[in-house]
Tab-separated table of C-alpha atoms in Angstrom:
chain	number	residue	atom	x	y	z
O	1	UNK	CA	158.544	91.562	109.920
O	2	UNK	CA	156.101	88.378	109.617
O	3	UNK	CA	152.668	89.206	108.163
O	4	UNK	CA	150.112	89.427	110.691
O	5	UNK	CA	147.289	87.140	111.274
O	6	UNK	CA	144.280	88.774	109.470
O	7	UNK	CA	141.214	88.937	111.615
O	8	UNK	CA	137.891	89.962	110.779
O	9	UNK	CA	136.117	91.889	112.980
O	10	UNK	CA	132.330	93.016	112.453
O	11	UNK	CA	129.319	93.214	114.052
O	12	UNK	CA	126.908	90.097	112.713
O	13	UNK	CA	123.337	89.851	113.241
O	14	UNK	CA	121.813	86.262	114.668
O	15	UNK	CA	120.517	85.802	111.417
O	16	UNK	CA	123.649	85.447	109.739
O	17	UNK	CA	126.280	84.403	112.158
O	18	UNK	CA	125.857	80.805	110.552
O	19	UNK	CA	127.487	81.782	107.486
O	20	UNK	CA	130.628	83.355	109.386
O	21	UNK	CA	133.130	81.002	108.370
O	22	UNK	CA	131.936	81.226	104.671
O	23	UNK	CA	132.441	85.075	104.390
O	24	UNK	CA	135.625	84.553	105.896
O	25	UNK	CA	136.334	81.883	103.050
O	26	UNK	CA	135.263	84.577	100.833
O	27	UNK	CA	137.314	87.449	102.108
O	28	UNK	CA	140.891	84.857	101.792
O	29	UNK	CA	139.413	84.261	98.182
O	30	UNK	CA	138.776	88.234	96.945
O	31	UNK	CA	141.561	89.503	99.142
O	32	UNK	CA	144.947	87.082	97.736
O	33	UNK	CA	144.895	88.922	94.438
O	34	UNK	CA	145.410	92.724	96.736
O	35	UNK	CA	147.695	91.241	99.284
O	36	UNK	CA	150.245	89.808	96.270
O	37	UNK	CA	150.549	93.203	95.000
O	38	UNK	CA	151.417	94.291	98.088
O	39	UNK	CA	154.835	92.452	97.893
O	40	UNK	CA	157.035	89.999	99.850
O	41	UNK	CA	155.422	89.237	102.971
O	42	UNK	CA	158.692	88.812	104.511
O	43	UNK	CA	158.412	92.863	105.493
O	44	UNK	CA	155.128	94.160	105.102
O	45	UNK	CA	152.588	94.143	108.065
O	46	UNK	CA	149.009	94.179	107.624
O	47	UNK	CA	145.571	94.138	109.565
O	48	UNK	CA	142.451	94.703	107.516
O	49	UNK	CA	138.974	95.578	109.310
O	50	UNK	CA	136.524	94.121	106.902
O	51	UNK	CA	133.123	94.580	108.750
O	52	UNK	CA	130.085	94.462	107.160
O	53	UNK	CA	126.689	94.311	108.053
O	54	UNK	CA	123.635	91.421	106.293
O	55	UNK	CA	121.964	94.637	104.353
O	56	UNK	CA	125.642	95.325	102.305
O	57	UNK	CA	126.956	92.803	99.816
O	58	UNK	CA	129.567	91.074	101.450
O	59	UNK	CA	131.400	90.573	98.212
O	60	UNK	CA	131.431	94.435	97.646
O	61	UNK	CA	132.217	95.448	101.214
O	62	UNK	CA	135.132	92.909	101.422
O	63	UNK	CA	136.703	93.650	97.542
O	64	UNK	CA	136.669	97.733	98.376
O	65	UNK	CA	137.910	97.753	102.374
O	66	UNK	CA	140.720	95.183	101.359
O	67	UNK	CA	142.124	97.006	98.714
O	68	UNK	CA	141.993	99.919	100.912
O	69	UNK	CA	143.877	98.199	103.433
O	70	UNK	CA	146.214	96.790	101.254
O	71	UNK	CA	147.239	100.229	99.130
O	72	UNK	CA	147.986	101.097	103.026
O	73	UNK	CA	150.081	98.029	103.622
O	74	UNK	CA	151.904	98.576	100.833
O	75	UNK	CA	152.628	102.163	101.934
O	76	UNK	CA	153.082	101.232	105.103
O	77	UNK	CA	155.170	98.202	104.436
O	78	UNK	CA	157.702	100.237	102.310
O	79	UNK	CA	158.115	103.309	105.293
O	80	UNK	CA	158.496	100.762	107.612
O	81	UNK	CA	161.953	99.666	105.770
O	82	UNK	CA	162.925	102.944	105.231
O	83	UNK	CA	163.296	103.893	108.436
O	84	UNK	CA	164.572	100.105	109.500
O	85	UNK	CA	167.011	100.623	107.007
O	86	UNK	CA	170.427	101.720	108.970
O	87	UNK	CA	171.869	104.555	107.618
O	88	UNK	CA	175.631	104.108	107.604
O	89	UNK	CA	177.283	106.972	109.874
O	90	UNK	CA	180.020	109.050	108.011
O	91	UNK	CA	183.309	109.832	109.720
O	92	UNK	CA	184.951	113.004	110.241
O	93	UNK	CA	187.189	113.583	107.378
O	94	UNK	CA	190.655	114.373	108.142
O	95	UNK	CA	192.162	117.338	106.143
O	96	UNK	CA	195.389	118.985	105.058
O	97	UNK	CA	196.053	122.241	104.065
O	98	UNK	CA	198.423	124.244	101.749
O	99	UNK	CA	199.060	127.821	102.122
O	100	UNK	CA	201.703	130.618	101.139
O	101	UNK	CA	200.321	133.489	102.643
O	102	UNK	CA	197.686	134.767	105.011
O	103	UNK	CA	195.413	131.883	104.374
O	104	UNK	CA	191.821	133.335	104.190
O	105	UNK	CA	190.222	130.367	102.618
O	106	UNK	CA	192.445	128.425	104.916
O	107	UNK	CA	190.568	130.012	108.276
O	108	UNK	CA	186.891	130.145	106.320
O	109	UNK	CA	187.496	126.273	106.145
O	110	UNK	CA	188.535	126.194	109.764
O	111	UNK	CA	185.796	127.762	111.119
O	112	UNK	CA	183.174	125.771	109.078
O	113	UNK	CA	185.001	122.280	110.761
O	114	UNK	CA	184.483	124.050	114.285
O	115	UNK	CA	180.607	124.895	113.380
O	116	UNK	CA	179.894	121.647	112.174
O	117	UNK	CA	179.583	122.931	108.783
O	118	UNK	CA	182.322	120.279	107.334
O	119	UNK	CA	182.326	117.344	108.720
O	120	UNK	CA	186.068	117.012	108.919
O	121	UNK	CA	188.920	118.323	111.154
O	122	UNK	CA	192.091	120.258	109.371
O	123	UNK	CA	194.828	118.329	111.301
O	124	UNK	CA	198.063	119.542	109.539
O	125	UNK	CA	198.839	122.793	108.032
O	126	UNK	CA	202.124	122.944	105.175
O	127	UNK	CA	203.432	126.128	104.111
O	128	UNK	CA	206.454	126.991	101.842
O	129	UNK	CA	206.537	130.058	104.131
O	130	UNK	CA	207.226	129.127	107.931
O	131	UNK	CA	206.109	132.850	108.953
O	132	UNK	CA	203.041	133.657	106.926
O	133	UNK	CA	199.814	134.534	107.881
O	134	UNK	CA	198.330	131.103	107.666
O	135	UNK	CA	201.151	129.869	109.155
O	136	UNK	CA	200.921	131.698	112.616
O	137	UNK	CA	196.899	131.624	112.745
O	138	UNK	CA	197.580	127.632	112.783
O	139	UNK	CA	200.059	127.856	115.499
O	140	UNK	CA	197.972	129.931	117.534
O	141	UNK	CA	194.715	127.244	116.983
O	142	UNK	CA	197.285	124.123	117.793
O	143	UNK	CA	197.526	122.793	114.700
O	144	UNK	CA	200.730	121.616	113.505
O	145	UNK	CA	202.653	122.746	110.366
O	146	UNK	CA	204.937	121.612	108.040
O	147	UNK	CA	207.305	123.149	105.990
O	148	UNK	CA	207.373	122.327	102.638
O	149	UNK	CA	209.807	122.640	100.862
O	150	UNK	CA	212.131	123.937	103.468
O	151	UNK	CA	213.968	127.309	102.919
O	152	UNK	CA	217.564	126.895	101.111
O	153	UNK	CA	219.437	128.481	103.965
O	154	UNK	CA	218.601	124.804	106.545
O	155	UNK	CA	220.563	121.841	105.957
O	156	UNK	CA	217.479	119.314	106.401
O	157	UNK	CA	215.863	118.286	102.867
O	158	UNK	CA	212.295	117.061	102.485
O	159	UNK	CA	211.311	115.101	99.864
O	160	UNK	CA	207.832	114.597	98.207
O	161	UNK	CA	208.366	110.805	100.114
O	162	UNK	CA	209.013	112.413	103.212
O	163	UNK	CA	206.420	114.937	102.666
O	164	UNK	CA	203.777	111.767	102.049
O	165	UNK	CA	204.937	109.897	104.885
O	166	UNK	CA	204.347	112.669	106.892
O	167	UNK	CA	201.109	113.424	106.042
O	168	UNK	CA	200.079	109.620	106.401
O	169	UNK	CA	201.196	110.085	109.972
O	170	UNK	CA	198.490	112.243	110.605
O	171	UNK	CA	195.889	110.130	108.497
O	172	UNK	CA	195.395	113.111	105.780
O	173	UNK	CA	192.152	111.488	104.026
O	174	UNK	CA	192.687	114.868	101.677
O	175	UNK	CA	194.658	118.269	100.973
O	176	UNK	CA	193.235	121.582	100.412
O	177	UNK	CA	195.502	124.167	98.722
O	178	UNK	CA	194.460	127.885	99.686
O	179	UNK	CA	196.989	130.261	98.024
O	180	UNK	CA	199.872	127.407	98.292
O	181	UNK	CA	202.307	128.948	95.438
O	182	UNK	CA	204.520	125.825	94.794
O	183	UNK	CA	203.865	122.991	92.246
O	184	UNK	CA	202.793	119.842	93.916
O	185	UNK	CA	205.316	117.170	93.541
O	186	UNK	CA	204.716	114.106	91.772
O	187	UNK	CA	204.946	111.684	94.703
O	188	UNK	CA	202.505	113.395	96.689
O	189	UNK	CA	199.513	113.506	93.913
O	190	UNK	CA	200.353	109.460	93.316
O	191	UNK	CA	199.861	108.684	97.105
O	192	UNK	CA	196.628	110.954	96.406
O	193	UNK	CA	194.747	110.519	93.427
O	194	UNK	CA	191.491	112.103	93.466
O	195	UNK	CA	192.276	113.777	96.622
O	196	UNK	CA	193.566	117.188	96.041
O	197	UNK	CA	192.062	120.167	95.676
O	198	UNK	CA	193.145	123.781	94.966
O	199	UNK	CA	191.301	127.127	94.330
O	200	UNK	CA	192.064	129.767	91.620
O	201	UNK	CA	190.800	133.253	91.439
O	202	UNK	CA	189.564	133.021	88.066
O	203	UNK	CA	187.097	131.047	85.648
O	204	UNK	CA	189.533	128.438	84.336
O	205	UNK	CA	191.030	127.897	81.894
O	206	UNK	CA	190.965	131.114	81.673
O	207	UNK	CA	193.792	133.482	83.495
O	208	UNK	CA	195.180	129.834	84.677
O	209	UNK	CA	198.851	128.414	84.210
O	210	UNK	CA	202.362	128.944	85.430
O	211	UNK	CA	202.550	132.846	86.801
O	212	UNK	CA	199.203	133.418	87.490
O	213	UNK	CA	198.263	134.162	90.883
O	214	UNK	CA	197.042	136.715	93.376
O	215	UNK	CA	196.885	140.056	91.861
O	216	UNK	CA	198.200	139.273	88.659
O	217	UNK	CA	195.377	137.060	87.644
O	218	UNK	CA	192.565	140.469	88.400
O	219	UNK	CA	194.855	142.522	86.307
O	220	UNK	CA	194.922	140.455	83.529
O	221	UNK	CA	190.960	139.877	83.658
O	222	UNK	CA	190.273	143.462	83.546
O	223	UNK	CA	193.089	144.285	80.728
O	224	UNK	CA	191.161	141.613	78.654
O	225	UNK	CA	187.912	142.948	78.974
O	226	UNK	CA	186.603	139.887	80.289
O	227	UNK	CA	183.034	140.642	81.612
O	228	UNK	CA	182.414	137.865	84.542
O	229	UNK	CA	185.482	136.940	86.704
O	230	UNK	CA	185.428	134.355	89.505
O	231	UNK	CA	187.046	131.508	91.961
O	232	UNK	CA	187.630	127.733	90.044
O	233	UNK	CA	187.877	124.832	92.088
O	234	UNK	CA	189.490	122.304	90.500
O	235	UNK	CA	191.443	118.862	91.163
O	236	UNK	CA	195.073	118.849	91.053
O	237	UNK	CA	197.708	117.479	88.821
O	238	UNK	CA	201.532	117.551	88.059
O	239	UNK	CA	200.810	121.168	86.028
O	240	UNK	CA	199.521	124.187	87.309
O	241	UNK	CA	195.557	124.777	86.723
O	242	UNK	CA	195.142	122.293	84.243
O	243	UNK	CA	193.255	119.441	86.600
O	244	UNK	CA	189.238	118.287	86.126
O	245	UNK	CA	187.091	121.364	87.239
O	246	UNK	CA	184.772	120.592	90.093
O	247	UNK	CA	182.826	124.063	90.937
O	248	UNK	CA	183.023	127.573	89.922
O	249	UNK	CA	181.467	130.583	91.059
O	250	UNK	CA	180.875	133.439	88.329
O	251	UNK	CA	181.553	137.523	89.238
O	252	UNK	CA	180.759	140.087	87.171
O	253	UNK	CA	183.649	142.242	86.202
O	254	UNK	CA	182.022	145.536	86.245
O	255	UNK	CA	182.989	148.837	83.739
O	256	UNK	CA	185.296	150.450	86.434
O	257	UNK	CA	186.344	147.835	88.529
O	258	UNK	CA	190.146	147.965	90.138
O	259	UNK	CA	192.019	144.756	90.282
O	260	UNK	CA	191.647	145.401	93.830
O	261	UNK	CA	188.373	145.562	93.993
O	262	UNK	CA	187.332	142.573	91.920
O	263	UNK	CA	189.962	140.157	93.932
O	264	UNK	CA	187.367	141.270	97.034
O	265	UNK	CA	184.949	140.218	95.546
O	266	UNK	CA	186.493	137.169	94.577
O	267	UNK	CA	187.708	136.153	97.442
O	268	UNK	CA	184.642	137.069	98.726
O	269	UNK	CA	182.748	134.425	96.253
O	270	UNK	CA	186.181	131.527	97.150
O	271	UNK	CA	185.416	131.449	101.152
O	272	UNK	CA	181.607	130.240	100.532
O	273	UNK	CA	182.587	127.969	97.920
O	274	UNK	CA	185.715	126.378	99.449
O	275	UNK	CA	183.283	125.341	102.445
O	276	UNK	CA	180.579	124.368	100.389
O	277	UNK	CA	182.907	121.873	98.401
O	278	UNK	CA	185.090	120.691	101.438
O	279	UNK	CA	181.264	120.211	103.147
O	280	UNK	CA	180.549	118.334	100.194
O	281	UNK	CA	183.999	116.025	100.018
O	282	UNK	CA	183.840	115.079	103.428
O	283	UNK	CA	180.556	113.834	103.171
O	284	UNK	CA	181.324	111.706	100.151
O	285	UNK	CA	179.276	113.539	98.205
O	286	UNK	CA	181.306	113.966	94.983
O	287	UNK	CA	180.477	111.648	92.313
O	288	UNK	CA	182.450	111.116	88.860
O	289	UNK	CA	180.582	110.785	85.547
O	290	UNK	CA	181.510	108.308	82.695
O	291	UNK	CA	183.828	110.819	80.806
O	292	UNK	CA	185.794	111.652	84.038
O	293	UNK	CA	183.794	115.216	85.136
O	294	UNK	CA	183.647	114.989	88.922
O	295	UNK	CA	180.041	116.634	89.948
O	296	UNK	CA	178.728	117.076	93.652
O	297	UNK	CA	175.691	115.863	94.682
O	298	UNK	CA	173.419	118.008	96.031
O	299	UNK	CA	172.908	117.626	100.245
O	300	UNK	CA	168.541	118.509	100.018
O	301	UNK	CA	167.800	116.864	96.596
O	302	UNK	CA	170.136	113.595	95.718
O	303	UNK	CA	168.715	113.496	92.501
O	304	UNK	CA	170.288	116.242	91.741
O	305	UNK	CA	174.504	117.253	90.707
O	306	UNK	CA	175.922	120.156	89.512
């Protein structure tokens, strides 16, 4: 915005309306040293009212209202570019997920896309199982799945290449695994570095590794006497459980807890924090520090990652 003609407006007596063009003089002499501070006039708009009256000192009046109107300016000036400023608009996210069985997390995540709550849409689902859970609640909401790999009894093969190609067909910005029980091959975690995702029902890396899963994982928490439990999200790699740790919720294990009853309230604890980090990928809000920790940044305070 161009700066604004300053104009003085006062009410001046006959007896001094002579001297108008001096005090103006005078206010463009005390006022240059406010108005620099103010910044570059390219984008700050100001209009002072600098009245005064023959009985006040003009040189008083003039020094206090201008620097009052120019600590305004200044506030004014920078709003005014904040909310000029365009805020880039980001897109829906699209997402594929992994399952092996009934695909709890997989749903949770579903329904947060359809609230609003992610701001992505879970285009493709693969399974290693063609009739599990997951599999038919994703038939039954229209979205298409994959099998992956396919059973040994069919003749047709898929390959990590084909498996990629595949999901580059349906634009997969990333892949969620909820409960998906195969390793990840190679090809696939190449074509998607920094892009995959999978939760584990315990505090890794703790209870993590080949063979731990589902049930076995609560069994082994309580038979260690392990006193807090709970889901790990964590990046994925060519091993099992062994990629960067993103978020983790912690569960108390308590004195007469049942495997059972600590995997519900595990699973319990994954569903919120699946959608809270797949809320926070697709709005670009994960961040990686110098020593390669991925944090998220936090949606009400940006100053702030956990």
């Amino acid at each position: 915005m161009e700066i604004q003609n300053v104009i003085l407006r006062g009410s001046f007596s006959p007896a001094v309306s002579s001297i108008q063009t001096r005090k103006s003089r005078l206010f463009t002499k005390l006022a240059a040293p406010f108005l620099s501070e103010i910044g570059s006039p390219k984008w700050v708009s100001m209009k002072c009212d600098c009245s005064f009256h023959s009985d006040t000192s003009p040189n008083k009046t003039i020094l206090q209202r201008c620097r009052n109107s120019a600590q305004k300016a200044e506030c004014k000036g920078i709003s005014d570019v904040e909310e000029d400023k365009p805020k880039a608009k980001i897109r829906r996210k699209n997402l594929a997920v992994f399952v092996s069985g009934g695909g709890s997390n997989f749903r949770s995540i579903h329904e947060a896309t359809l609230t609003g709550s992610v701001n992505g849409d879970i285009v493709v689902l693969v399974t290693n199982k063609h009739d599990c859970g997951g599999a038919e609640y994703a038939r039954g909401k229209g979205i298409p799945v994959i099998v992956f790999p396919k059973r040994k009894d069919t003749e047709e093969v898929l390959s990590g290449e084909d498996l990629v190609i595949a999901l580059r067909s349906f634009k997969v910005d990333f892949i969620l695994l909820a409960g998906y029980l195969k390793l990840i091959p190679a090809a696939l975690i190449q074509a998607y570095p920094k892009a995959i995702l999978n939760i584990h029902p315990s505090l890794l890396p703790a209870f993590g590794g080949k063979g731990y899963y589902g049930m076995k994982v609560h069994k082994a928490v309580i038979a260690s006497g392990a006193r807090y439990s709970g889901p790990t999200i964590h990046y994925v790699d060519e091993h099992y459980d062994t990629g960067r740790i993103l978020a983790q919720r912690v569960v108390p294990v308590l004195a007469n807890d049942t495997a059972e009853e600590l995997a519900a309230r595990v699973l319990h604890e994954e569903h919120k924090l699946y959608v809270e980090v797949s809320a926070a990928l697709c709005e670009e809000r994960i961040t990686w520090r110098e020593d390669g920790v991925p944090l998220i940044q936090s949606k009400e305070n940006p100053n702030d990652y956990r």
